[in-house]
């Protein structure tokens, strides 16, 4: 069995959009910094042609994971999926920076079996079980998609920026919730945990087409 493996990496972050597709997914919190003893944010989630425009379809929240400043999972509340967008609330009971993320991994494969061309798509877990051992000319694409946004309560912290080491990731070196107009900001792109040099990207200001 011959295997050719190609990795496709997809990255979409609130405030940064990879313009490789006509419609891009996004997460947009109502505020990036909440200075309150009863801190909440409401997050819009959608897929649209214009970044942060609500004009196409809602983003599914099945894989949504919200992490608190201590790394513990925080359950979103009041989750609703409408015709054009999804919405959820996050109560920030501890001070620090939170992360809302939707991360998915999938596998696409093509191969020949008994002279016929076959195609397969599914999860990483199902791949090893469902591809026949007799498959020939097997070509595999692993796709990783990561969508993230950050928001803070009372103060900021950096624990949620720790990379997972899987796929293409953006690691803020400057705390995004502390940014002010005119200040410089630094980010690091990582590919499987290692620096991804000479990576092309687009930085799109919110509210500007």
JSON list of C-alpha atoms in Angstrom, two decimals:
[
{"chain": "A", "resi": 1, "resn": "UNK", "atom": "CA", "xyz": [0.00, 0.00, 0.00]},
{"chain": "A", "resi": 2, "resn": "UNK", "atom": "CA", "xyz": [1.53, 3.33, -1.10]},
{"chain": "A", "resi": 3, "resn": "UNK", "atom": "CA", "xyz": [0.62, 6.40, 0.93]},
{"chain": "A", "resi": 4, "resn": "UNK", "atom": "CA", "xyz": [0.94, 10.03, -0.09]},
{"chain": "A", "resi": 5, "resn": "UNK", "atom": "CA", "xyz": [0.13, 12.43, 2.70]},
{"chain": "A", "resi": 6, "resn": "UNK", "atom": "CA", "xyz": [-0.59, 16.13, 2.26]},
{"chain": "A", "resi": 7, "resn": "UNK", "atom": "CA", "xyz": [-1.57, 18.42, 5.08]},
{"chain": "A", "resi": 8, "resn": "UNK", "atom": "CA", "xyz": [-3.98, 21.28, 4.58]},
{"chain": "A", "resi": 9, "resn": "UNK", "atom": "CA", "xyz": [-4.14, 23.76, 7.37]},
{"chain": "A", "resi": 10, "resn": "UNK", "atom": "CA", "xyz": [-6.95, 26.22, 7.92]},
{"chain": "A", "resi": 11, "resn": "UNK", "atom": "CA", "xyz": [-6.79, 29.12, 10.33]},
{"chain": "A", "resi": 12, "resn": "UNK", "atom": "CA", "xyz": [-9.48, 31.64, 11.08]},
{"chain": "A", "resi": 13, "resn": "UNK", "atom": "CA", "xyz": [-9.37, 33.98, 14.07]},
{"chain": "A", "resi": 14, "resn": "UNK", "atom": "CA", "xyz": [-11.49, 36.93, 15.15]},
{"chain": "A", "resi": 15, "resn": "UNK", "atom": "CA", "xyz": [-9.64, 39.88, 13.72]},
{"chain": "A", "resi": 16, "resn": "UNK", "atom": "CA", "xyz": [-7.58, 37.78, 11.33]},
{"chain": "A", "resi": 17, "resn": "UNK", "atom": "CA", "xyz": [-9.06, 36.02, 8.32]},
{"chain": "A", "resi": 18, "resn": "UNK", "atom": "CA", "xyz": [-7.38, 33.77, 5.80]},
{"chain": "A", "resi": 19, "resn": "UNK", "atom": "CA", "xyz": [-8.96, 34.82, 2.51]},
{"chain": "A", "resi": 20, "resn": "UNK", "atom": "CA", "xyz": [-8.67, 31.41, 0.83]},
{"chain": "A", "resi": 21, "resn": "UNK", "atom": "CA", "xyz": [-12.42, 30.88, 0.64]},
{"chain": "A", "resi": 22, "resn": "UNK", "atom": "CA", "xyz": [-15.39, 33.03, -0.36]},
{"chain": "A", "resi": 23, "resn": "UNK", "atom": "CA", "xyz": [-17.05, 32.79, 3.06]},
{"chain": "A", "resi": 24, "resn": "UNK", "atom": "CA", "xyz": [-15.16, 32.85, 6.34]},
{"chain": "A", "resi": 25, "resn": "UNK", "atom": "CA", "xyz": [-16.26, 31.74, 9.83]},
{"chain": "A", "resi": 26, "resn": "UNK", "atom": "CA", "xyz": [-15.85, 34.13, 12.75]},
{"chain": "A", "resi": 27, "resn": "UNK", "atom": "CA", "xyz": [-16.43, 34.62, 16.47]},
{"chain": "A", "resi": 28, "resn": "UNK", "atom": "CA", "xyz": [-17.03, 38.13, 17.81]},
{"chain": "A", "resi": 29, "resn": "UNK", "atom": "CA", "xyz": [-17.35, 38.87, 21.56]},
{"chain": "A", "resi": 30, "resn": "UNK", "atom": "CA", "xyz": [-19.41, 41.86, 22.68]},
{"chain": "A", "resi": 31, "resn": "UNK", "atom": "CA", "xyz": [-16.36, 43.16, 24.54]},
{"chain": "A", "resi": 32, "resn": "UNK", "atom": "CA", "xyz": [-12.70, 42.19, 24.80]},
{"chain": "A", "resi": 33, "resn": "UNK", "atom": "CA", "xyz": [-12.32, 43.58, 28.34]},
{"chain": "A", "resi": 34, "resn": "UNK", "atom": "CA", "xyz": [-15.03, 43.64, 30.99]},
{"chain": "A", "resi": 35, "resn": "UNK", "atom": "CA", "xyz": [-14.29, 45.50, 34.22]},
{"chain": "A", "resi": 36, "resn": "UNK", "atom": "CA", "xyz": [-17.08, 44.26, 36.47]},
{"chain": "A", "resi": 37, "resn": "UNK", "atom": "CA", "xyz": [-17.59, 41.97, 39.44]},
{"chain": "A", "resi": 38, "resn": "UNK", "atom": "CA", "xyz": [-20.36, 40.27, 37.44]},
{"chain": "A", "resi": 39, "resn": "UNK", "atom": "CA", "xyz": [-18.54, 39.91, 34.11]},
{"chain": "A", "resi": 40, "resn": "UNK", "atom": "CA", "xyz": [-20.33, 38.51, 31.05]},
{"chain": "A", "resi": 41, "resn": "UNK", "atom": "CA", "xyz": [-19.77, 38.58, 27.30]},
{"chain": "A", "resi": 42, "resn": "UNK", "atom": "CA", "xyz": [-22.10, 37.66, 24.48]},
{"chain": "A", "resi": 43, "resn": "UNK", "atom": "CA", "xyz": [-20.41, 36.09, 21.46]},
{"chain": "A", "resi": 44, "resn": "UNK", "atom": "CA", "xyz": [-21.81, 36.13, 17.93]},
{"chain": "A", "resi": 45, "resn": "UNK", "atom": "CA", "xyz": [-20.77, 33.27, 15.63]},
{"chain": "A", "resi": 46, "resn": "UNK", "atom": "CA", "xyz": [-21.45, 33.15, 11.91]},
{"chain": "A", "resi": 47, "resn": "UNK", "atom": "CA", "xyz": [-20.12, 32.43, 8.43]},
{"chain": "A", "resi": 48, "resn": "UNK", "atom": "CA", "xyz": [-20.19, 35.34, 5.99]},
{"chain": "A", "resi": 49, "resn": "UNK", "atom": "CA", "xyz": [-18.55, 36.82, 2.94]},
{"chain": "A", "resi": 50, "resn": "UNK", "atom": "CA", "xyz": [-17.65, 40.01, 4.79]},
{"chain": "A", "resi": 51, "resn": "UNK", "atom": "CA", "xyz": [-15.83, 39.54, 8.08]},
{"chain": "A", "resi": 52, "resn": "UNK", "atom": "CA", "xyz": [-18.20, 40.17, 11.01]},
{"chain": "A", "resi": 53, "resn": "UNK", "atom": "CA", "xyz": [-21.17, 40.78, 8.67]},
{"chain": "A", "resi": 54, "resn": "UNK", "atom": "CA", "xyz": [-24.32, 38.83, 9.54]},
{"chain": "A", "resi": 55, "resn": "UNK", "atom": "CA", "xyz": [-25.59, 37.95, 6.08]},
{"chain": "A", "resi": 56, "resn": "UNK", "atom": "CA", "xyz": [-25.09, 34.27, 5.22]},
{"chain": "A", "resi": 57, "resn": "UNK", "atom": "CA", "xyz": [-25.50, 31.48, 7.76]},
{"chain": "A", "resi": 58, "resn": "UNK", "atom": "CA", "xyz": [-24.90, 30.65, 11.44]},
{"chain": "A", "resi": 59, "resn": "UNK", "atom": "CA", "xyz": [-21.77, 28.91, 12.65]},
{"chain": "A", "resi": 60, "resn": "UNK", "atom": "CA", "xyz": [-22.39, 25.52, 14.25]},
{"chain": "A", "resi": 61, "resn": "UNK", "atom": "CA", "xyz": [-21.32, 25.39, 17.90]},
{"chain": "A", "resi": 62, "resn": "UNK", "atom": "CA", "xyz": [-21.07, 21.61, 18.34]},
{"chain": "A", "resi": 63, "resn": "UNK", "atom": "CA", "xyz": [-17.28, 21.76, 18.84]},
{"chain": "A", "resi": 64, "resn": "UNK", "atom": "CA", "xyz": [-17.24, 24.99, 20.89]},
{"chain": "A", "resi": 65, "resn": "UNK", "atom": "CA", "xyz": [-14.83, 24.95, 23.84]},
{"chain": "A", "resi": 66, "resn": "UNK", "atom": "CA", "xyz": [-14.46, 27.87, 26.24]},
{"chain": "A", "resi": 67, "resn": "UNK", "atom": "CA", "xyz": [-11.38, 27.88, 28.47]},
{"chain": "A", "resi": 68, "resn": "UNK", "atom": "CA", "xyz": [-10.89, 29.99, 31.59]},
{"chain": "A", "resi": 69, "resn": "UNK", "atom": "CA", "xyz": [-7.71, 31.69, 32.86]},
{"chain": "A", "resi": 70, "resn": "UNK", "atom": "CA", "xyz": [-6.79, 28.54, 34.82]},
{"chain": "A", "resi": 71, "resn": "UNK", "atom": "CA", "xyz": [-7.29, 26.27, 31.80]},
{"chain": "A", "resi": 72, "resn": "UNK", "atom": "CA", "xyz": [-10.54, 24.81, 33.15]},
{"chain": "A", "resi": 73, "resn": "UNK", "atom": "CA", "xyz": [-13.49, 24.41, 30.83]},
{"chain": "A", "resi": 74, "resn": "UNK", "atom": "CA", "xyz": [-16.24, 27.03, 31.13]},
{"chain": "A", "resi": 75, "resn": "UNK", "atom": "CA", "xyz": [-19.70, 26.08, 29.96]},
{"chain": "A", "resi": 76, "resn": "UNK", "atom": "CA", "xyz": [-21.34, 28.60, 27.61]},
{"chain": "A", "resi": 77, "resn": "UNK", "atom": "CA", "xyz": [-24.86, 29.69, 28.48]},
{"chain": "A", "resi": 78, "resn": "UNK", "atom": "CA", "xyz": [-27.99, 30.73, 26.56]},
{"chain": "A", "resi": 79, "resn": "UNK", "atom": "CA", "xyz": [-26.75, 29.13, 23.34]},
{"chain": "A", "resi": 80, "resn": "UNK", "atom": "CA", "xyz": [-29.01, 29.87, 20.38]},
{"chain": "A", "resi": 81, "resn": "UNK", "atom": "CA", "xyz": [-28.67, 29.15, 16.67]},
{"chain": "A", "resi": 82, "resn": "UNK", "atom": "CA", "xyz": [-30.77, 31.38, 14.46]},
{"chain": "A", "resi": 83, "resn": "UNK", "atom": "CA", "xyz": [-31.19, 31.79, 10.73]},
{"chain": "A", "resi": 84, "resn": "UNK", "atom": "CA", "xyz": [-28.09, 33.95, 10.18]},
{"chain": "A", "resi": 85, "resn": "UNK", "atom": "CA", "xyz": [-25.98, 33.61, 13.34]},
{"chain": "A", "resi": 86, "resn": "UNK", "atom": "CA", "xyz": [-25.40, 31.65, 16.51]},
{"chain": "A", "resi": 87, "resn": "UNK", "atom": "CA", "xyz": [-25.07, 33.35, 19.90]},
{"chain": "A", "resi": 88, "resn": "UNK", "atom": "CA", "xyz": [-23.79, 32.27, 23.31]},
{"chain": "A", "resi": 89, "resn": "UNK", "atom": "CA", "xyz": [-23.02, 33.93, 26.65]},
{"chain": "A", "resi": 90, "resn": "UNK", "atom": "CA", "xyz": [-19.99, 33.37, 28.87]},
{"chain": "A", "resi": 91, "resn": "UNK", "atom": "CA", "xyz": [-19.96, 34.26, 32.55]},
{"chain": "A", "resi": 92, "resn": "UNK", "atom": "CA", "xyz": [-16.41, 35.13, 33.61]},
{"chain": "A", "resi": 93, "resn": "UNK", "atom": "CA", "xyz": [-16.34, 34.26, 37.30]},
{"chain": "A", "resi": 94, "resn": "UNK", "atom": "CA", "xyz": [-12.55, 34.52, 37.62]},
{"chain": "A", "resi": 95, "resn": "UNK", "atom": "CA", "xyz": [-10.33, 37.44, 36.59]},
{"chain": "A", "resi": 96, "resn": "UNK", "atom": "CA", "xyz": [-8.08, 36.91, 33.59]},
{"chain": "A", "resi": 97, "resn": "UNK", "atom": "CA", "xyz": [-8.24, 36.05, 29.90]},
{"chain": "A", "resi": 98, "resn": "UNK", "atom": "CA", "xyz": [-10.65, 33.52, 28.44]},
{"chain": "A", "resi": 99, "resn": "UNK", "atom": "CA", "xyz": [-10.58, 31.74, 25.07]},
{"chain": "A", "resi": 100, "resn": "UNK", "atom": "CA", "xyz": [-13.51, 30.57, 22.96]},
{"chain": "A", "resi": 101, "resn": "UNK", "atom": "CA", "xyz": [-12.41, 28.11, 20.29]},
{"chain": "A", "resi": 102, "resn": "UNK", "atom": "CA", "xyz": [-13.88, 25.84, 17.65]},
{"chain": "A", "resi": 103, "resn": "UNK", "atom": "CA", "xyz": [-11.28, 23.30, 16.53]},
{"chain": "A", "resi": 104, "resn": "UNK", "atom": "CA", "xyz": [-11.94, 20.47, 14.10]},
{"chain": "A", "resi": 105, "resn": "UNK", "atom": "CA", "xyz": [-9.85, 17.75, 12.48]},
{"chain": "A", "resi": 106, "resn": "UNK", "atom": "CA", "xyz": [-10.89, 15.67, 9.51]},
{"chain": "A", "resi": 107, "resn": "UNK", "atom": "CA", "xyz": [-9.39, 13.33, 6.93]},
{"chain": "A", "resi": 108, "resn": "UNK", "atom": "CA", "xyz": [-10.08, 13.06, 3.22]},
{"chain": "A", "resi": 109, "resn": "UNK", "atom": "CA", "xyz": [-8.73, 10.11, 1.23]},
{"chain": "A", "resi": 110, "resn": "UNK", "atom": "CA", "xyz": [-8.79, 8.72, -2.28]},
{"chain": "A", "resi": 111, "resn": "UNK", "atom": "CA", "xyz": [-7.65, 5.23, -3.29]},
{"chain": "A", "resi": 112, "resn": "UNK", "atom": "CA", "xyz": [-8.16, 2.36, -5.67]},
{"chain": "A", "resi": 113, "resn": "UNK", "atom": "CA", "xyz": [-9.79, -0.89, -4.66]},
{"chain": "A", "resi": 114, "resn": "UNK", "atom": "CA", "xyz": [-10.25, -3.75, -7.15]},
{"chain": "A", "resi": 115, "resn": "UNK", "atom": "CA", "xyz": [-9.57, -1.30, -9.96]},
{"chain": "A", "resi": 116, "resn": "UNK", "atom": "CA", "xyz": [-12.24, 1.20, -8.85]},
{"chain": "A", "resi": 117, "resn": "UNK", "atom": "CA", "xyz": [-11.57, 4.75, -7.66]},
{"chain": "A", "resi": 118, "resn": "UNK", "atom": "CA", "xyz": [-12.87, 5.37, -4.15]},
{"chain": "A", "resi": 119, "resn": "UNK", "atom": "CA", "xyz": [-13.21, 8.48, -2.00]},
{"chain": "A", "resi": 120, "resn": "UNK", "atom": "CA", "xyz": [-13.58, 8.69, 1.76]},
{"chain": "A", "resi": 121, "resn": "UNK", "atom": "CA", "xyz": [-14.06, 11.45, 4.33]},
{"chain": "A", "resi": 122, "resn": "UNK", "atom": "CA", "xyz": [-14.33, 11.20, 8.08]},
{"chain": "A", "resi": 123, "resn": "UNK", "atom": "CA", "xyz": [-12.64, 11.64, 11.43]},
{"chain": "A", "resi": 124, "resn": "UNK", "atom": "CA", "xyz": [-9.06, 10.84, 12.40]},
{"chain": "A", "resi": 125, "resn": "UNK", "atom": "CA", "xyz": [-10.34, 8.00, 14.57]},
{"chain": "A", "resi": 126, "resn": "UNK", "atom": "CA", "xyz": [-12.39, 6.38, 11.81]},
{"chain": "A", "resi": 127, "resn": "UNK", "atom": "CA", "xyz": [-9.66, 6.62, 9.17]},
{"chain": "A", "resi": 128, "resn": "UNK", "atom": "CA", "xyz": [-7.54, 3.69, 10.38]},
{"chain": "A", "resi": 129, "resn": "UNK", "atom": "CA", "xyz": [-10.61, 1.48, 10.83]},
{"chain": "A", "resi": 130, "resn": "UNK", "atom": "CA", "xyz": [-12.50, 2.15, 7.59]},
{"chain": "A", "resi": 131, "resn": "UNK", "atom": "CA", "xyz": [-9.81, 2.27, 4.88]},
{"chain": "A", "resi": 132, "resn": "UNK", "atom": "CA", "xyz": [-9.37, -1.28, 3.48]},
{"chain": "A", "resi": 133, "resn": "UNK", "atom": "CA", "xyz": [-5.98, -2.85, 3.94]},
{"chain": "A", "resi": 134, "resn": "UNK", "atom": "CA", "xyz": [-5.93, -3.75, 0.24]},
{"chain": "A", "resi": 135, "resn": "UNK", "atom": "CA", "xyz": [-6.31, -0.11, -0.86]},
{"chain": "A", "resi": 136, "resn": "UNK", "atom": "CA", "xyz": [-3.84, 1.01, -3.53]},
{"chain": "A", "resi": 137, "resn": "UNK", "atom": "CA", "xyz": [-2.54, 4.48, -4.45]},
{"chain": "A", "resi": 138, "resn": "UNK", "atom": "CA", "xyz": [-3.87, 5.87, -1.19]},
{"chain": "A", "resi": 139, "resn": "UNK", "atom": "CA", "xyz": [-3.72, 9.67, -0.98]},
{"chain": "A", "resi": 140, "resn": "UNK", "atom": "CA", "xyz": [-4.60, 11.30, 2.32]},
{"chain": "A", "resi": 141, "resn": "UNK", "atom": "CA", "xyz": [-5.32, 14.91, 3.29]},
{"chain": "A", "resi": 142, "resn": "UNK", "atom": "CA", "xyz": [-5.42, 15.85, 6.96]},
{"chain": "A", "resi": 143, "resn": "UNK", "atom": "CA", "xyz": [-7.35, 19.08, 7.52]},
{"chain": "A", "resi": 144, "resn": "UNK", "atom": "CA", "xyz": [-7.16, 21.11, 10.71]},
{"chain": "A", "resi": 145, "resn": "UNK", "atom": "CA", "xyz": [-9.40, 24.11, 11.26]},
{"chain": "A", "resi": 146, "resn": "UNK", "atom": "CA", "xyz": [-8.97, 26.49, 14.20]},
{"chain": "A", "resi": 147, "resn": "UNK", "atom": "CA", "xyz": [-11.19, 29.46, 15.09]},
{"chain": "A", "resi": 148, "resn": "UNK", "atom": "CA", "xyz": [-10.40, 31.41, 18.26]},
{"chain": "A", "resi": 149, "resn": "UNK", "atom": "CA", "xyz": [-11.22, 34.64, 20.06]},
{"chain": "A", "resi": 150, "resn": "UNK", "atom": "CA", "xyz": [-10.12, 36.05, 23.42]},
{"chain": "A", "resi": 151, "resn": "UNK", "atom": "CA", "xyz": [-11.79, 38.21, 26.06]},
{"chain": "A", "resi": 152, "resn": "UNK", "atom": "CA", "xyz": [-10.83, 39.20, 29.60]},
{"chain": "A", "resi": 153, "resn": "UNK", "atom": "CA", "xyz": [-12.45, 40.07, 32.91]},
{"chain": "A", "resi": 154, "resn": "UNK", "atom": "CA", "xyz": [-10.96, 42.74, 35.24]},
{"chain": "A", "resi": 155, "resn": "UNK", "atom": "CA", "xyz": [-7.36, 41.83, 34.32]},
{"chain": "A", "resi": 156, "resn": "UNK", "atom": "CA", "xyz": [-5.49, 39.93, 31.62]},
{"chain": "A", "resi": 157, "resn": "UNK", "atom": "CA", "xyz": [-3.49, 36.69, 31.74]},
{"chain": "A", "resi": 158, "resn": "UNK", "atom": "CA", "xyz": [-1.57, 34.56, 29.23]},
{"chain": "A", "resi": 159, "resn": "UNK", "atom": "CA", "xyz": [-2.25, 30.91, 30.12]},
{"chain": "A", "resi": 160, "resn": "UNK", "atom": "CA", "xyz": [-4.87, 30.45, 27.35]},
{"chain": "A", "resi": 161, "resn": "UNK", "atom": "CA", "xyz": [-2.25, 31.31, 24.70]},
{"chain": "A", "resi": 162, "resn": "UNK", "atom": "CA", "xyz": [-0.32, 28.08, 25.31]},
{"chain": "A", "resi": 163, "resn": "UNK", "atom": "CA", "xyz": [-0.22, 26.27, 21.94]},
{"chain": "A", "resi": 164, "resn": "UNK", "atom": "CA", "xyz": [-1.51, 22.74, 21.49]},
{"chain": "A", "resi": 165, "resn": "UNK", "atom": "CA", "xyz": [1.29, 21.77, 19.08]},
{"chain": "A", "resi": 166, "resn": "UNK", "atom": "CA", "xyz": [-1.17, 20.52, 16.46]},
{"chain": "A", "resi": 167, "resn": "UNK", "atom": "CA", "xyz": [-1.66, 22.17, 13.08]},
{"chain": "A", "resi": 168, "resn": "UNK", "atom": "CA", "xyz": [-1.29, 25.88, 12.35]},
{"chain": "A", "resi": 169, "resn": "UNK", "atom": "CA", "xyz": [-1.71, 28.14, 15.37]},
{"chain": "A", "resi": 170, "resn": "UNK", "atom": "CA", "xyz": [-1.42, 31.83, 16.17]},
{"chain": "A", "resi": 171, "resn": "UNK", "atom": "CA", "xyz": [0.19, 32.59, 19.53]},
{"chain": "A", "resi": 172, "resn": "UNK", "atom": "CA", "xyz": [-0.14, 36.20, 20.74]},
{"chain": "A", "resi": 173, "resn": "UNK", "atom": "CA", "xyz": [3.13, 37.58, 22.14]},
{"chain": "A", "resi": 174, "resn": "UNK", "atom": "CA", "xyz": [1.39, 40.86, 22.93]},
{"chain": "A", "resi": 175, "resn": "UNK", "atom": "CA", "xyz": [-1.73, 40.49, 25.07]},
{"chain": "A", "resi": 176, "resn": "UNK", "atom": "CA", "xyz": [-4.53, 41.32, 22.56]},
{"chain": "A", "resi": 177, "resn": "UNK", "atom": "CA", "xyz": [-6.91, 42.58, 25.24]},
{"chain": "A", "resi": 178, "resn": "UNK", "atom": "CA", "xyz": [-4.36, 45.17, 26.39]},
{"chain": "A", "resi": 179, "resn": "UNK", "atom": "CA", "xyz": [-3.81, 46.73, 22.95]},
{"chain": "A", "resi": 180, "resn": "UNK", "atom": "CA", "xyz": [-4.25, 50.47, 22.47]},
{"chain": "A", "resi": 181, "resn": "UNK", "atom": "CA", "xyz": [-4.39, 52.53, 19.29]},
{"chain": "A", "resi": 182, "resn": "UNK", "atom": "CA", "xyz": [-0.92, 53.28, 17.95]},
{"chain": "A", "resi": 183, "resn": "UNK", "atom": "CA", "xyz": [0.81, 50.51, 19.89]},
{"chain": "A", "resi": 184, "resn": "UNK", "atom": "CA", "xyz": [2.78, 47.72, 18.26]},
{"chain": "A", "resi": 185, "resn": "UNK", "atom": "CA", "xyz": [1.60, 44.13, 18.55]},
{"chain": "A", "resi": 186, "resn": "UNK", "atom": "CA", "xyz": [3.48, 40.87, 18.02]},
{"chain": "A", "resi": 187, "resn": "UNK", "atom": "CA", "xyz": [2.18, 37.39, 17.15]},
{"chain": "A", "resi": 188, "resn": "UNK", "atom": "CA", "xyz": [3.90, 34.08, 16.46]},
{"chain": "A", "resi": 189, "resn": "UNK", "atom": "CA", "xyz": [2.64, 31.51, 13.96]},
{"chain": "A", "resi": 190, "resn": "UNK", "atom": "CA", "xyz": [3.40, 27.88, 14.79]},
{"chain": "A", "resi": 191, "resn": "UNK", "atom": "CA", "xyz": [3.14, 24.76, 12.65]},
{"chain": "A", "resi": 192, "resn": "UNK", "atom": "CA", "xyz": [2.87, 21.62, 14.79]},
{"chain": "A", "resi": 193, "resn": "UNK", "atom": "CA", "xyz": [4.50, 23.56, 17.62]},
{"chain": "A", "resi": 194, "resn": "UNK", "atom": "CA", "xyz": [7.43, 24.91, 15.59]},
{"chain": "A", "resi": 195, "resn": "UNK", "atom": "CA", "xyz": [7.87, 28.43, 14.10]},
{"chain": "A", "resi": 196, "resn": "UNK", "atom": "CA", "xyz": [6.12, 28.75, 10.72]},
{"chain": "A", "resi": 197, "resn": "UNK", "atom": "CA", "xyz": [8.44, 31.07, 8.80]},
{"chain": "A", "resi": 198, "resn": "UNK", "atom": "CA", "xyz": [7.41, 33.27, 5.85]},
{"chain": "A", "resi": 199, "resn": "UNK", "atom": "CA", "xyz": [3.72, 32.57, 6.32]},
{"chain": "A", "resi": 200, "resn": "UNK", "atom": "CA", "xyz": [1.33, 34.76, 4.34]},
{"chain": "A", "resi": 201, "resn": "UNK", "atom": "CA", "xyz": [-1.65, 36.13, 6.25]},
{"chain": "A", "resi": 202, "resn": "UNK", "atom": "CA", "xyz": [-4.19, 38.95, 6.22]},
{"chain": "A", "resi": 203, "resn": "UNK", "atom": "CA", "xyz": [-4.96, 41.22, 9.16]},
{"chain": "A", "resi": 204, "resn": "UNK", "atom": "CA", "xyz": [-8.41, 42.77, 8.82]},
{"chain": "A", "resi": 205, "resn": "UNK", "atom": "CA", "xyz": [-9.61, 45.55, 11.17]},
{"chain": "A", "resi": 206, "resn": "UNK", "atom": "CA", "xyz": [-13.09, 44.91, 12.55]},
{"chain": "A", "resi": 207, "resn": "UNK", "atom": "CA", "xyz": [-15.73, 47.09, 10.94]},
{"chain": "A", "resi": 208, "resn": "UNK", "atom": "CA", "xyz": [-13.62, 47.80, 7.86]},
{"chain": "A", "resi": 209, "resn": "UNK", "atom": "CA", "xyz": [-14.37, 46.07, 4.57]}
]
